[in-house]
Coordinates of N, CA and C in Angstrom, one line a residue:
X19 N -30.3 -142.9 -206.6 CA -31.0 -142.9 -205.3 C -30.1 -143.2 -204.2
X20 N -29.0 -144.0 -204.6 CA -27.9 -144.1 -203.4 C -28.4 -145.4 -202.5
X21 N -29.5 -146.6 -203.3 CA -29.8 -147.1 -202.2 C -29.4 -148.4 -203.1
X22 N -29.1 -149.5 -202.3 CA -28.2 -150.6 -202.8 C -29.2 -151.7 -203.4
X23 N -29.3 -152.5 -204.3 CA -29.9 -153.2 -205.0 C -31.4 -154.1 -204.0
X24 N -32.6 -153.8 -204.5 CA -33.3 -154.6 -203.7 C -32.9 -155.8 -202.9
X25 N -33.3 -156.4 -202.0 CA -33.0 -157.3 -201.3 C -34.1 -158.4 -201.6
X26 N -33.9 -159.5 -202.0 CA -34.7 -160.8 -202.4 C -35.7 -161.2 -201.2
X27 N -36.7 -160.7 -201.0 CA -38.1 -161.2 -200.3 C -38.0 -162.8 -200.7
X28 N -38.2 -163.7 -199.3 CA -38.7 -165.0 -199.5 C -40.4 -165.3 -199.6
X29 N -41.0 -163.9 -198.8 CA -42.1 -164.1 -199.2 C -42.4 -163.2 -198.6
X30 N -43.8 -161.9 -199.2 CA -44.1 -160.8 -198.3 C -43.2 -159.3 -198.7
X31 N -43.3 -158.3 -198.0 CA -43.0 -157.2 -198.2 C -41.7 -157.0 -197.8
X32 N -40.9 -156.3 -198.3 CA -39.4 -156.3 -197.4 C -39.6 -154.5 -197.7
X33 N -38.9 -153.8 -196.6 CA -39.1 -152.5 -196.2 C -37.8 -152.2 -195.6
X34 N -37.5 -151.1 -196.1 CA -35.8 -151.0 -196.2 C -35.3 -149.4 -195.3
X35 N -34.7 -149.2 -194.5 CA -33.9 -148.5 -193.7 C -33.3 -148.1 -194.7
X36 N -33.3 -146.9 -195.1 CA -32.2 -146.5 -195.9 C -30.7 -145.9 -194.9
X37 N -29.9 -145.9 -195.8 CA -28.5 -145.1 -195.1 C -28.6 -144.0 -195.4
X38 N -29.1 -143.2 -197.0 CA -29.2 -141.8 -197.1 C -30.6 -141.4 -196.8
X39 N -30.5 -140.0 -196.4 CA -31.7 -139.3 -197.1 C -32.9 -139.5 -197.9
X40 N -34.3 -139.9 -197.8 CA -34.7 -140.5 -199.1 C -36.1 -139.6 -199.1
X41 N -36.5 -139.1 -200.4 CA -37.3 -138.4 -200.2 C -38.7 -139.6 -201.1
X42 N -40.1 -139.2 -201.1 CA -41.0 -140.6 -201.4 C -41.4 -140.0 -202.6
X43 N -40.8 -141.0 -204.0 CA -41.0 -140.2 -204.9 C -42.6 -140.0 -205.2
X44 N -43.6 -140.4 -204.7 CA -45.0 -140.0 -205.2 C -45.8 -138.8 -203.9
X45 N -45.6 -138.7 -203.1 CA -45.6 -137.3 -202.2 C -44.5 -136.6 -201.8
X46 N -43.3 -137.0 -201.8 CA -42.1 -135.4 -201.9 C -42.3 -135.9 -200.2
X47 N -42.7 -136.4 -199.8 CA -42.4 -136.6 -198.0 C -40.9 -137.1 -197.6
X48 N -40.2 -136.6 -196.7 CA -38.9 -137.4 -196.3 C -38.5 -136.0 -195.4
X49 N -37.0 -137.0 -195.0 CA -36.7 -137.8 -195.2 C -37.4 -139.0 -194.6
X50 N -37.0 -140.0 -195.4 CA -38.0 -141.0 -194.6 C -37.4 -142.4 -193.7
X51 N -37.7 -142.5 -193.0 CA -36.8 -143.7 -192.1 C -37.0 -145.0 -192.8
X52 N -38.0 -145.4 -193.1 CA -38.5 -146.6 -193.9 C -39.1 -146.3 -195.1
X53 N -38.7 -146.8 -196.2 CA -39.2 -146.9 -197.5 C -39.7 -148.3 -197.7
X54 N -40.4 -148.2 -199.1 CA -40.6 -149.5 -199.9 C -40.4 -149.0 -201.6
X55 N -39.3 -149.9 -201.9 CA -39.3 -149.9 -203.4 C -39.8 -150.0 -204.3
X56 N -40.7 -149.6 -205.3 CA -41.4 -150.0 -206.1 C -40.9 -149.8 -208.1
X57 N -40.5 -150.9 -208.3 CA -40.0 -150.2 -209.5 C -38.7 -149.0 -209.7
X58 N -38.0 -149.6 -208.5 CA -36.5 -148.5 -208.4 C -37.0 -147.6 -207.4
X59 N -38.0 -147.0 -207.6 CA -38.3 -146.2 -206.7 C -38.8 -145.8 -205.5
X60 N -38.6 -144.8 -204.3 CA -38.7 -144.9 -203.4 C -40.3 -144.5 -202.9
X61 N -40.9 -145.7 -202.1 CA -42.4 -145.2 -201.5 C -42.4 -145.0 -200.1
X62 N -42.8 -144.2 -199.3 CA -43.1 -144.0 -198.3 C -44.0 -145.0 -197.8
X63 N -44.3 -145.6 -196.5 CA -44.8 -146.4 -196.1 C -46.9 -146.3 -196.6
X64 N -46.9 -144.7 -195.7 CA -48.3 -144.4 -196.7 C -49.0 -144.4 -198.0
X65 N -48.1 -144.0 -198.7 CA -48.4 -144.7 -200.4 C -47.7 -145.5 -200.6
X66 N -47.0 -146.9 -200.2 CA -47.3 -148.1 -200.2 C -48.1 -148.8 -199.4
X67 N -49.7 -148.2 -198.8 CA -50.5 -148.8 -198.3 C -49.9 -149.6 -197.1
X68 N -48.8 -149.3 -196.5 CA -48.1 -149.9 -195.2 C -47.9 -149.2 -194.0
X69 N -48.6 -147.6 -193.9 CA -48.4 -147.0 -192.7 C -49.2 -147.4 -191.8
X70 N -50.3 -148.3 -191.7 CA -51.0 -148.8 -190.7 C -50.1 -149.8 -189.4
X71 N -48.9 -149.8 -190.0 CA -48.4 -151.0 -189.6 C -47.3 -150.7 -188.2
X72 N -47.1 -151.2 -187.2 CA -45.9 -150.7 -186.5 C -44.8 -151.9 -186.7
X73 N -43.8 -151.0 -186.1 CA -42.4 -151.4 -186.0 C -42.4 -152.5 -184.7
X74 N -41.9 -153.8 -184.9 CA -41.8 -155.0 -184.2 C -39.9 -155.2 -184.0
X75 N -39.1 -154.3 -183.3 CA -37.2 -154.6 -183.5 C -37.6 -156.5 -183.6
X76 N -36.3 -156.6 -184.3 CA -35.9 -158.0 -184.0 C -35.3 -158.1 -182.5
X77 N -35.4 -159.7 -182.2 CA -34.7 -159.9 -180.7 C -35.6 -160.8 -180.1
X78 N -36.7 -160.9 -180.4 CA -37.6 -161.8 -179.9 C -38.3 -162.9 -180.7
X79 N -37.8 -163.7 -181.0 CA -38.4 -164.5 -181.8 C -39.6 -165.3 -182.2
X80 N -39.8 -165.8 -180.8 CA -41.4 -166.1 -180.5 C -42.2 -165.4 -180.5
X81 N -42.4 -163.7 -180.2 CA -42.9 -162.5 -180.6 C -42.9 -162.0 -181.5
X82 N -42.0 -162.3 -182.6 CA -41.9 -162.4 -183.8 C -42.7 -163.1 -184.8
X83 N -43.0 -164.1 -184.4 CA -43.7 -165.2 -185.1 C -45.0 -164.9 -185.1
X84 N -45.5 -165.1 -183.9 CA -46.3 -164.9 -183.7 C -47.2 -163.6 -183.8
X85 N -46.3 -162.6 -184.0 CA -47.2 -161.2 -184.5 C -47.2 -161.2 -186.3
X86 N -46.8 -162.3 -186.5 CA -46.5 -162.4 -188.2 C -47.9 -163.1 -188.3
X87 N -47.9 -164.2 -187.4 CA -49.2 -165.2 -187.3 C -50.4 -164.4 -187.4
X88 N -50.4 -163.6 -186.4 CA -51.6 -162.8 -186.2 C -52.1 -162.0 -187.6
X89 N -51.1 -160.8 -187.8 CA -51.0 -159.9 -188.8 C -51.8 -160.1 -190.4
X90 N -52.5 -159.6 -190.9 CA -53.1 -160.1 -191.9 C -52.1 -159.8 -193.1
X91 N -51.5 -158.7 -192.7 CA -50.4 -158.0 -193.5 C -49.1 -157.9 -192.9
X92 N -48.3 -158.2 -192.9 CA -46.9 -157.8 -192.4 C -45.5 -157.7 -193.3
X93 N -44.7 -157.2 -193.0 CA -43.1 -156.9 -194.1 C -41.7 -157.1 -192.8
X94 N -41.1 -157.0 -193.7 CA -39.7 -157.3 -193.2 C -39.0 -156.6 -193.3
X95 N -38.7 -155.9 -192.7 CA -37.5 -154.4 -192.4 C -35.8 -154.9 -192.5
X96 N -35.6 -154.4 -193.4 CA -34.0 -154.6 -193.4 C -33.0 -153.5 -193.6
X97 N -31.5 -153.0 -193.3 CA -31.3 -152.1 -193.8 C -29.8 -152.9 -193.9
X98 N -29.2 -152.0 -195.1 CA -28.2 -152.9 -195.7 C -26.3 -152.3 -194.9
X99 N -25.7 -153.5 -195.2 CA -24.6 -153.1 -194.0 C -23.4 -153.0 -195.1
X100 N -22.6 -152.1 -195.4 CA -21.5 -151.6 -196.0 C -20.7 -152.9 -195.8
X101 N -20.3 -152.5 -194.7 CA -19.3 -153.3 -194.8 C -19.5 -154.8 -194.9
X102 N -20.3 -155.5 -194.7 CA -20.8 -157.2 -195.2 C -21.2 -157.1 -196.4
X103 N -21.7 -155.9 -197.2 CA -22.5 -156.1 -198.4 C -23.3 -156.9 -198.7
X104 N -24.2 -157.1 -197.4 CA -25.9 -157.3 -197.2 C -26.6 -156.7 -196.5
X105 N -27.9 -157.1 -197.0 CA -28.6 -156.4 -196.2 C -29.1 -157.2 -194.9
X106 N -29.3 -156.9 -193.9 CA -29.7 -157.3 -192.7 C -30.9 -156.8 -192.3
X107 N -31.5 -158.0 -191.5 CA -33.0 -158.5 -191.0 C -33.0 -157.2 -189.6
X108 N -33.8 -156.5 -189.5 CA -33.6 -155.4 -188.3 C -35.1 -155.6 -187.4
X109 N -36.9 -156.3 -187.9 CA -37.6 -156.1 -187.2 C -38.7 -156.7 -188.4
X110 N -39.8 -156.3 -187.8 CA -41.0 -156.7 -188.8 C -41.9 -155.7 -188.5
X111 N -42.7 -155.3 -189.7 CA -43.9 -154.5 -189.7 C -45.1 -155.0 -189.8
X112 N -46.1 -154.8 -188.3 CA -47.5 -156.0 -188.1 C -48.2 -154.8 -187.6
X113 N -49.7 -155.2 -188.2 CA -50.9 -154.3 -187.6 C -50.9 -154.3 -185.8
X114 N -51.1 -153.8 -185.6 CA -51.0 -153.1 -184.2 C -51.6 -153.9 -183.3
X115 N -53.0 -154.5 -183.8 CA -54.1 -155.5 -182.9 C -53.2 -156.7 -182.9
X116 N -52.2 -157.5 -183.8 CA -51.7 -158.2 -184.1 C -50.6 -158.4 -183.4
X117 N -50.0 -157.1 -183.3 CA -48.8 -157.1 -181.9 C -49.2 -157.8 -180.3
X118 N -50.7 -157.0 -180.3 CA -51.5 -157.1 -178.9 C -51.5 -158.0 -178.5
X119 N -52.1 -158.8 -180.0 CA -52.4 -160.1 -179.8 C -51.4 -161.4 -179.8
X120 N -50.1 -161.1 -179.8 CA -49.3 -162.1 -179.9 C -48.2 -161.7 -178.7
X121 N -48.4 -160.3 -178.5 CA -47.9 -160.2 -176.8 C -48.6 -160.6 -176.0
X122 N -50.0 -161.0 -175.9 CA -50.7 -161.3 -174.8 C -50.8 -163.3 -174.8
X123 N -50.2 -163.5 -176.1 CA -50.1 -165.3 -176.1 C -48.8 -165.2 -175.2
X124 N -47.7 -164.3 -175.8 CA -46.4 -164.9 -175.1 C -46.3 -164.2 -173.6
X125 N -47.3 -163.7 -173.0 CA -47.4 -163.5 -171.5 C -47.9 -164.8 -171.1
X126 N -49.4 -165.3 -172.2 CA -49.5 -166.4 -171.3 C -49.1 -167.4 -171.0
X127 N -48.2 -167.9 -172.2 CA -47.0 -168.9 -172.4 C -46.0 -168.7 -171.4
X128 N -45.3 -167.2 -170.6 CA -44.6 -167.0 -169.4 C -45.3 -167.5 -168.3
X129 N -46.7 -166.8 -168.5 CA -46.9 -167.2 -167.2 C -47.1 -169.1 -167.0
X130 N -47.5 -169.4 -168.1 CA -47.3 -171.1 -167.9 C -46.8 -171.7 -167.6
X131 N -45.2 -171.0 -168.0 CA -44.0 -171.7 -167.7 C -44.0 -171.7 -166.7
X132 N -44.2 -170.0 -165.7 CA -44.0 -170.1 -164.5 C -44.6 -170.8 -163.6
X133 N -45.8 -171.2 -163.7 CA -46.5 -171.9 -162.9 C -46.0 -173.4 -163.0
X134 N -45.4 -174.0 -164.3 CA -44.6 -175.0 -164.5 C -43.5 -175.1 -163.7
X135 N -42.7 -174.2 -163.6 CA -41.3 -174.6 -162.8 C -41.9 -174.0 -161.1
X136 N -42.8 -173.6 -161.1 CA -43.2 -173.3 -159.4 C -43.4 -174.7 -159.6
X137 N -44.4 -175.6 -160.1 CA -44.6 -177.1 -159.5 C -43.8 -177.9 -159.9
X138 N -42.5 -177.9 -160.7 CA -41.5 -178.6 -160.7 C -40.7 -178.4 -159.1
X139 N -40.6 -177.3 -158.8 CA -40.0 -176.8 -157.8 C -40.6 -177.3 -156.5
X140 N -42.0 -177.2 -156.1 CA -42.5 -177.8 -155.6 C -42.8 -179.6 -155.3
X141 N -42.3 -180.3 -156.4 CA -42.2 -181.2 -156.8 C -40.9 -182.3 -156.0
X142 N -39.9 -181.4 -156.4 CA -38.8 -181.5 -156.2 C -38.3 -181.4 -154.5
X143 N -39.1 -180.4 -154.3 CA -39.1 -179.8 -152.8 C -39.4 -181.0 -151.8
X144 N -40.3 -181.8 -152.4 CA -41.0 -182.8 -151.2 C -40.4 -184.4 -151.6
X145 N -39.5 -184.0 -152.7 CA -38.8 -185.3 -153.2 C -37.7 -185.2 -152.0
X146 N -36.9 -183.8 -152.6 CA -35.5 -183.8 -151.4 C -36.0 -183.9 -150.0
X147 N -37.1 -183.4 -149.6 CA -37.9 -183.8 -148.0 C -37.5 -185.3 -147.4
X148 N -38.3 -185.6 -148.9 CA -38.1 -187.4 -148.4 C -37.0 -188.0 -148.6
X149 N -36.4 -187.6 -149.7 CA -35.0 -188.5 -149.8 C -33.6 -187.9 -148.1
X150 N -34.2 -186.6 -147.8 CA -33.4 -186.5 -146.9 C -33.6 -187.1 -145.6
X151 N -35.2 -187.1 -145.1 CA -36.0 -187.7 -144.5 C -35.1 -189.5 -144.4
X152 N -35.2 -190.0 -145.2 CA -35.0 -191.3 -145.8 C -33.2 -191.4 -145.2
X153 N -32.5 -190.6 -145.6 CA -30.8 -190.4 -145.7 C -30.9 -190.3 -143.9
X154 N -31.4 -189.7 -143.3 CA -31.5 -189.4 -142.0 C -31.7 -190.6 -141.2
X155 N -32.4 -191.1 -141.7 CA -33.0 -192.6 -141.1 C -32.4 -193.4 -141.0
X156 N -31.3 -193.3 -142.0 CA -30.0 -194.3 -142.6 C -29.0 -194.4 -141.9
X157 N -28.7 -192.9 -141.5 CA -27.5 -192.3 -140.4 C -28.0 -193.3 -139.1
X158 N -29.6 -192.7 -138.4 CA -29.6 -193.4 -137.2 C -29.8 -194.5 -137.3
X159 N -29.8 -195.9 -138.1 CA -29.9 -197.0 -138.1 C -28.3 -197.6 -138.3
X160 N -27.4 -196.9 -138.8 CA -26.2 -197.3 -138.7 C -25.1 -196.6 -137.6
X161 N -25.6 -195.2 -137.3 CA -25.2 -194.7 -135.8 C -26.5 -194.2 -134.8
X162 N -26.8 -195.6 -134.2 CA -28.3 -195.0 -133.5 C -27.8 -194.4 -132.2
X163 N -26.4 -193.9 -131.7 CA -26.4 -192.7 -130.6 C -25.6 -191.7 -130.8
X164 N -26.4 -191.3 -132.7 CA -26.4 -190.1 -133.0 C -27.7 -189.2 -133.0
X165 N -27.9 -188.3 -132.1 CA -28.7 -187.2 -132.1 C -29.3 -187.0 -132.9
X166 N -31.1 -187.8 -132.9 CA -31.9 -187.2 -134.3 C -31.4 -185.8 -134.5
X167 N -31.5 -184.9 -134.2 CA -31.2 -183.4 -134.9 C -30.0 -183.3 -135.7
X168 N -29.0 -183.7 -135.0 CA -27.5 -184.0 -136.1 C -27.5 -184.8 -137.2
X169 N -28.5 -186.1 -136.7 CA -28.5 -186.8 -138.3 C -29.5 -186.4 -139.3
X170 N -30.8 -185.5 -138.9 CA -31.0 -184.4 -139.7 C -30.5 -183.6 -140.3
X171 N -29.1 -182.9 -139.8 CA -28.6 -181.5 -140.0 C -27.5 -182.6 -141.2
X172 N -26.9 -183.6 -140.4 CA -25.7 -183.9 -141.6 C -26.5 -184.6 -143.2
X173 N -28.1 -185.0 -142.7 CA -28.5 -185.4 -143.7 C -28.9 -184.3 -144.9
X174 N -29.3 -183.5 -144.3 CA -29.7 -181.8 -145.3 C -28.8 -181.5 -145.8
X175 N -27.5 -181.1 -145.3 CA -26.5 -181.0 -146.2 C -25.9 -181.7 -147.0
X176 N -25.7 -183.2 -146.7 CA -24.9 -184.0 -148.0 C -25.7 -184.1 -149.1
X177 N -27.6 -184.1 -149.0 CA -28.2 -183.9 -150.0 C -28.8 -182.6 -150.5
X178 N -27.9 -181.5 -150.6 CA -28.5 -180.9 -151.3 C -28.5 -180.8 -153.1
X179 N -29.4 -180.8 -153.2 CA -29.8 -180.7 -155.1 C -28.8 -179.7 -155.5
X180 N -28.2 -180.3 -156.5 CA -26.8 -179.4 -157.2 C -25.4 -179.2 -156.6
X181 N -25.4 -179.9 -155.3 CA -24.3 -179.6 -154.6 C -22.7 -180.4 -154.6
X182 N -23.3 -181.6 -155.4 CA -22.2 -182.4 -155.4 C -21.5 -183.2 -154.4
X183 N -22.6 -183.0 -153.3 CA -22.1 -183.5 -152.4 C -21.9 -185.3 -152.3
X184 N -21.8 -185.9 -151.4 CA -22.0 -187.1 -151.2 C -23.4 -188.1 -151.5
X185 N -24.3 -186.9 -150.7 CA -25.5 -187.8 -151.0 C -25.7 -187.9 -152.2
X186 N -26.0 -187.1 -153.3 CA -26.4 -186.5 -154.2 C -25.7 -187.5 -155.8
X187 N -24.5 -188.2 -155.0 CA -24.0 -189.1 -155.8 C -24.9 -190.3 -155.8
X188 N -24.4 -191.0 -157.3 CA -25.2 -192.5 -157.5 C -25.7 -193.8 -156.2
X189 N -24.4 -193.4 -155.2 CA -24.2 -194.0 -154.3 C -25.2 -193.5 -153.0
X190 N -25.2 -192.3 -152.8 CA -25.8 -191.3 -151.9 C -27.4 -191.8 -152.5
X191 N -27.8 -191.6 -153.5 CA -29.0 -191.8 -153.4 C -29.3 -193.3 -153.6
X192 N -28.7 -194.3 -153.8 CA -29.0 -195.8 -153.3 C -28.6 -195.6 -151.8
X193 N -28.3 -194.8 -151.1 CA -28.6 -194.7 -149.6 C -27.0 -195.9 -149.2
X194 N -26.1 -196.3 -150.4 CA -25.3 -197.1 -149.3 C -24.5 -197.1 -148.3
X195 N -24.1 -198.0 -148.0 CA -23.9 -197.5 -146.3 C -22.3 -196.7 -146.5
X196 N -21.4 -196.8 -147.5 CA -20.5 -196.5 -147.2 C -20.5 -194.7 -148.2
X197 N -21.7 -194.6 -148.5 CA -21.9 -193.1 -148.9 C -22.6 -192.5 -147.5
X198 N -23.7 -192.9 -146.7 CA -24.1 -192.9 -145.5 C -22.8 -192.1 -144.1
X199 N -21.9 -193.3 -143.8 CA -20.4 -193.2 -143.6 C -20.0 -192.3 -143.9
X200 N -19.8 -191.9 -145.1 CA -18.4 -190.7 -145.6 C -19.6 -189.1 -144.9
X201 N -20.6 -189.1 -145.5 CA -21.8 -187.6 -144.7 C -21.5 -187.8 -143.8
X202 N -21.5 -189.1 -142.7 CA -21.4 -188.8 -141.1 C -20.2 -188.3 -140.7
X203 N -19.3 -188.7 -141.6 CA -17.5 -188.3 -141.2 C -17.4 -186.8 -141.9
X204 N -17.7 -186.4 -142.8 CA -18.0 -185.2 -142.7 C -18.2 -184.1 -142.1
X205 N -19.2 -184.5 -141.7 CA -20.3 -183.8 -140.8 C -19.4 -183.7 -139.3
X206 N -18.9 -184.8 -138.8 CA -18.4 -184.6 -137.2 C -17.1 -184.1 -137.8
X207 N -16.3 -184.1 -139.1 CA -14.7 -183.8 -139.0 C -15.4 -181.9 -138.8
X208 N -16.3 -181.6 -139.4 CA -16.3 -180.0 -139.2 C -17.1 -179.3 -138.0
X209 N -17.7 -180.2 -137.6 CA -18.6 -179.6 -136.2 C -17.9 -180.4 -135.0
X210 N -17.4 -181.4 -134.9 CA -17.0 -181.9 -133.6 C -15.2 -181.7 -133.2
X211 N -14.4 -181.2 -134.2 CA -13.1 -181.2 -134.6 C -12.9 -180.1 -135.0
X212 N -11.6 -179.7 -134.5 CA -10.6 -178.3 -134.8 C -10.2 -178.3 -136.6
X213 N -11.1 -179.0 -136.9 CA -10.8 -179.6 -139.0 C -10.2 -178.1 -139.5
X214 N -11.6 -177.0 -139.1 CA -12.0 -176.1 -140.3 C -10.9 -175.5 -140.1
X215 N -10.6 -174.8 -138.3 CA -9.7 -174.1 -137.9 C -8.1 -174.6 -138.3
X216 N -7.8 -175.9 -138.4 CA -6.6 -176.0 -138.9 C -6.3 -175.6 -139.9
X217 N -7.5 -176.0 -140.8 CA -7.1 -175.4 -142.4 C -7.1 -173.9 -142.4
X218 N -7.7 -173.0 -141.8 CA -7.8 -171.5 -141.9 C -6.1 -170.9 -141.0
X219 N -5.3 -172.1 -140.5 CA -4.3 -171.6 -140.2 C -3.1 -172.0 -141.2
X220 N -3.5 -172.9 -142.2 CA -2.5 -172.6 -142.9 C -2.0 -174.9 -142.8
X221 N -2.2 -175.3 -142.4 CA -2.1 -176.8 -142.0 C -2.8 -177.3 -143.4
X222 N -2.2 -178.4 -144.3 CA -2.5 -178.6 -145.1 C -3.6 -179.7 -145.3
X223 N -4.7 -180.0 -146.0 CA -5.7 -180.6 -146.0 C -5.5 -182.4 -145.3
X224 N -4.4 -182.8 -146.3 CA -4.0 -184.2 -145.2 C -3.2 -184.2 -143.9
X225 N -2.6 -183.5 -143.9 CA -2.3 -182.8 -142.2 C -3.2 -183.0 -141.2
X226 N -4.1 -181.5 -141.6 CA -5.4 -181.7 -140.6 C -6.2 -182.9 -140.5
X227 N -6.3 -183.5 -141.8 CA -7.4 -185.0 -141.4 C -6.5 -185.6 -140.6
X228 N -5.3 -186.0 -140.9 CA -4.5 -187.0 -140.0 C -4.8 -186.5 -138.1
X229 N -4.8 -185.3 -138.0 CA -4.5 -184.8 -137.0 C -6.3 -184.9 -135.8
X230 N -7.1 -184.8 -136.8 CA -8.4 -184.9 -136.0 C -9.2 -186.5 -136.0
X231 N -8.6 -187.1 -137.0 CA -8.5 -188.6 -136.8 C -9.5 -189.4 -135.7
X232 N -7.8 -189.2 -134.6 CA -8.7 -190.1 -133.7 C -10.3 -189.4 -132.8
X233 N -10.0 -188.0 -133.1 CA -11.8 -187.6 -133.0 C -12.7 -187.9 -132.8
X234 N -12.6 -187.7 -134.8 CA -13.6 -188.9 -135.3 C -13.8 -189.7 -135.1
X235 N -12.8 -190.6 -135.3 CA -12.7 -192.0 -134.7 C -13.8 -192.5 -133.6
X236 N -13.7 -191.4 -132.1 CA -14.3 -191.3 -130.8 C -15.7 -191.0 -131.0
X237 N -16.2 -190.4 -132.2 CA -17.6 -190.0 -131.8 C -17.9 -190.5 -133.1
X238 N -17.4 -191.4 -133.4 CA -18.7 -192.2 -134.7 C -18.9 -193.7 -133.6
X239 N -17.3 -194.1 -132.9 CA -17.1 -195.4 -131.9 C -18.7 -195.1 -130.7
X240 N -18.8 -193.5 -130.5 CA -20.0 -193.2 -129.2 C -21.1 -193.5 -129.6
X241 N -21.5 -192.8 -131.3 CA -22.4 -193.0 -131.7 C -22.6 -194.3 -132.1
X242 N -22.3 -195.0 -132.5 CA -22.3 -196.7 -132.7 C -22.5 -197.5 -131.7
X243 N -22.2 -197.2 -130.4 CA -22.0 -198.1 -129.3 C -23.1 -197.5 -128.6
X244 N -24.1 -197.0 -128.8 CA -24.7 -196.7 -127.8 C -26.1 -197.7 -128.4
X245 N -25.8 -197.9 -129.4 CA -27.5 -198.4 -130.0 C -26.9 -200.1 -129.1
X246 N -25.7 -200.4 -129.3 CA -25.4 -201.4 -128.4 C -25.3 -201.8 -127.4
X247 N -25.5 -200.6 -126.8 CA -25.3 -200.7 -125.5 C -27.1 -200.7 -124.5
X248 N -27.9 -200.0 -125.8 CA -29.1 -200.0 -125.4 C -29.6 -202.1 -125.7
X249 N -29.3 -202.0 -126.3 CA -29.5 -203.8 -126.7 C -29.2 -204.5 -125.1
X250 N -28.2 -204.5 -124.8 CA -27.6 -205.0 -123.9 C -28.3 -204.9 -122.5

């Protein structure tokens, strides 16, 4: 018959892809894409009482299971590989209602999720609100004649989720002042200072800081001195 030694079922039907030609020795039908062995011999899915059944590929696993779950009847499709000299798992054969029914569990399991990470997401959304909200507050209490809008803008940035930034560190989110400090110095070396433009000409990263220095220096001294000077 040209077809390689049955393959050991763990439990249930196993249903075999042939590599040649196979004609069904009890109706002469073929060739046939799927057989079932019976006694050496080759059955067509119909007289082995298994043409009711469709074709499930492998690839999905949870779809897999679960149309096995459903199925009152199901087999295991395998077809054998030359060159490994085994046979390999290719799909499952499940009644049709049974497919229906375990594609419509794992829609609603997608859609669960999705509605899960929308309110994680959401969740998350009004955490970073506040923690940046919070980070902001921090800026103007330690430079209170910096521009609520700027200590907004440098707060949004150092905390952004995933970013690595400053805030976002162990330190960044205990709010200390000297993670606080490094966002504000940041924030003015690239918006108040020739920083970015030096580096785009070619000026090496400690160069440029050296060089915009006393800048900085001047507008964190402004912004500091003014909450002082309002005191006074």
């Amino acid at each position: 018959m040209g077809i390689p030694s049955t393959p050991h079922p763990t439990h249930g039907f196993v249903v075999i892809q042939p590599l040649k030609h196979q004609r069904c020795s009890a109706c002469r039908r073929g060739p046939l894409s799927l057989l079932v062995l019976e006694n050496g011999a080759p059955r067509c899915l119909n007289c082995a009482d298994l043409g009711h059944l469709v074709l499930l590929p492998r690839g999905d696993t949870a779809l897999t299971r679960r149309s096995r779950e459903e199925s009152a009847l199901s087999a295991v499709v395998v077809r054998f590989n030359r060159r490994k000299g085994r046979y390999e798992r290719q799909g499952v054969l499940v009644e049709e209602a049974a497919l229906v029914r375990a594609e419509e569990r794992c829609l609603a399991d997608a859609e669960a999720r999705r509605r899960r990470r929308a309110r994680d997401a959401r969740r998350r959304g009004v955490e970073d609100e506040r923690f940046a909200a919070a980070f902001a507050a921090e800026i103007l209490r330690l430079f209170p004649g910096c521009p609520a809008e700027r200590a907004r803008a440098i707060a949004a940035h150092a905390s952004v989720r995933g970013s690595g930034r400053v805030g976002r560190s162990a330190a960044g989110r205990a709010l200390s002042e000297g993670a606080v400090i490094s966002a504000v110095v940041a924030g003015v070396r690239h918006v108040d200072t020739p920083y970015d433009h030096l580096l785009m000409s070619g000026v090496s990263r400690y160069e440029a800081r050296r060089r915009i220095a006393p800048a900085v220096e001047g507008v964190l001294r402004e912004w500091q001195g003014a909450g002082e000077e309002d005191v006074g």
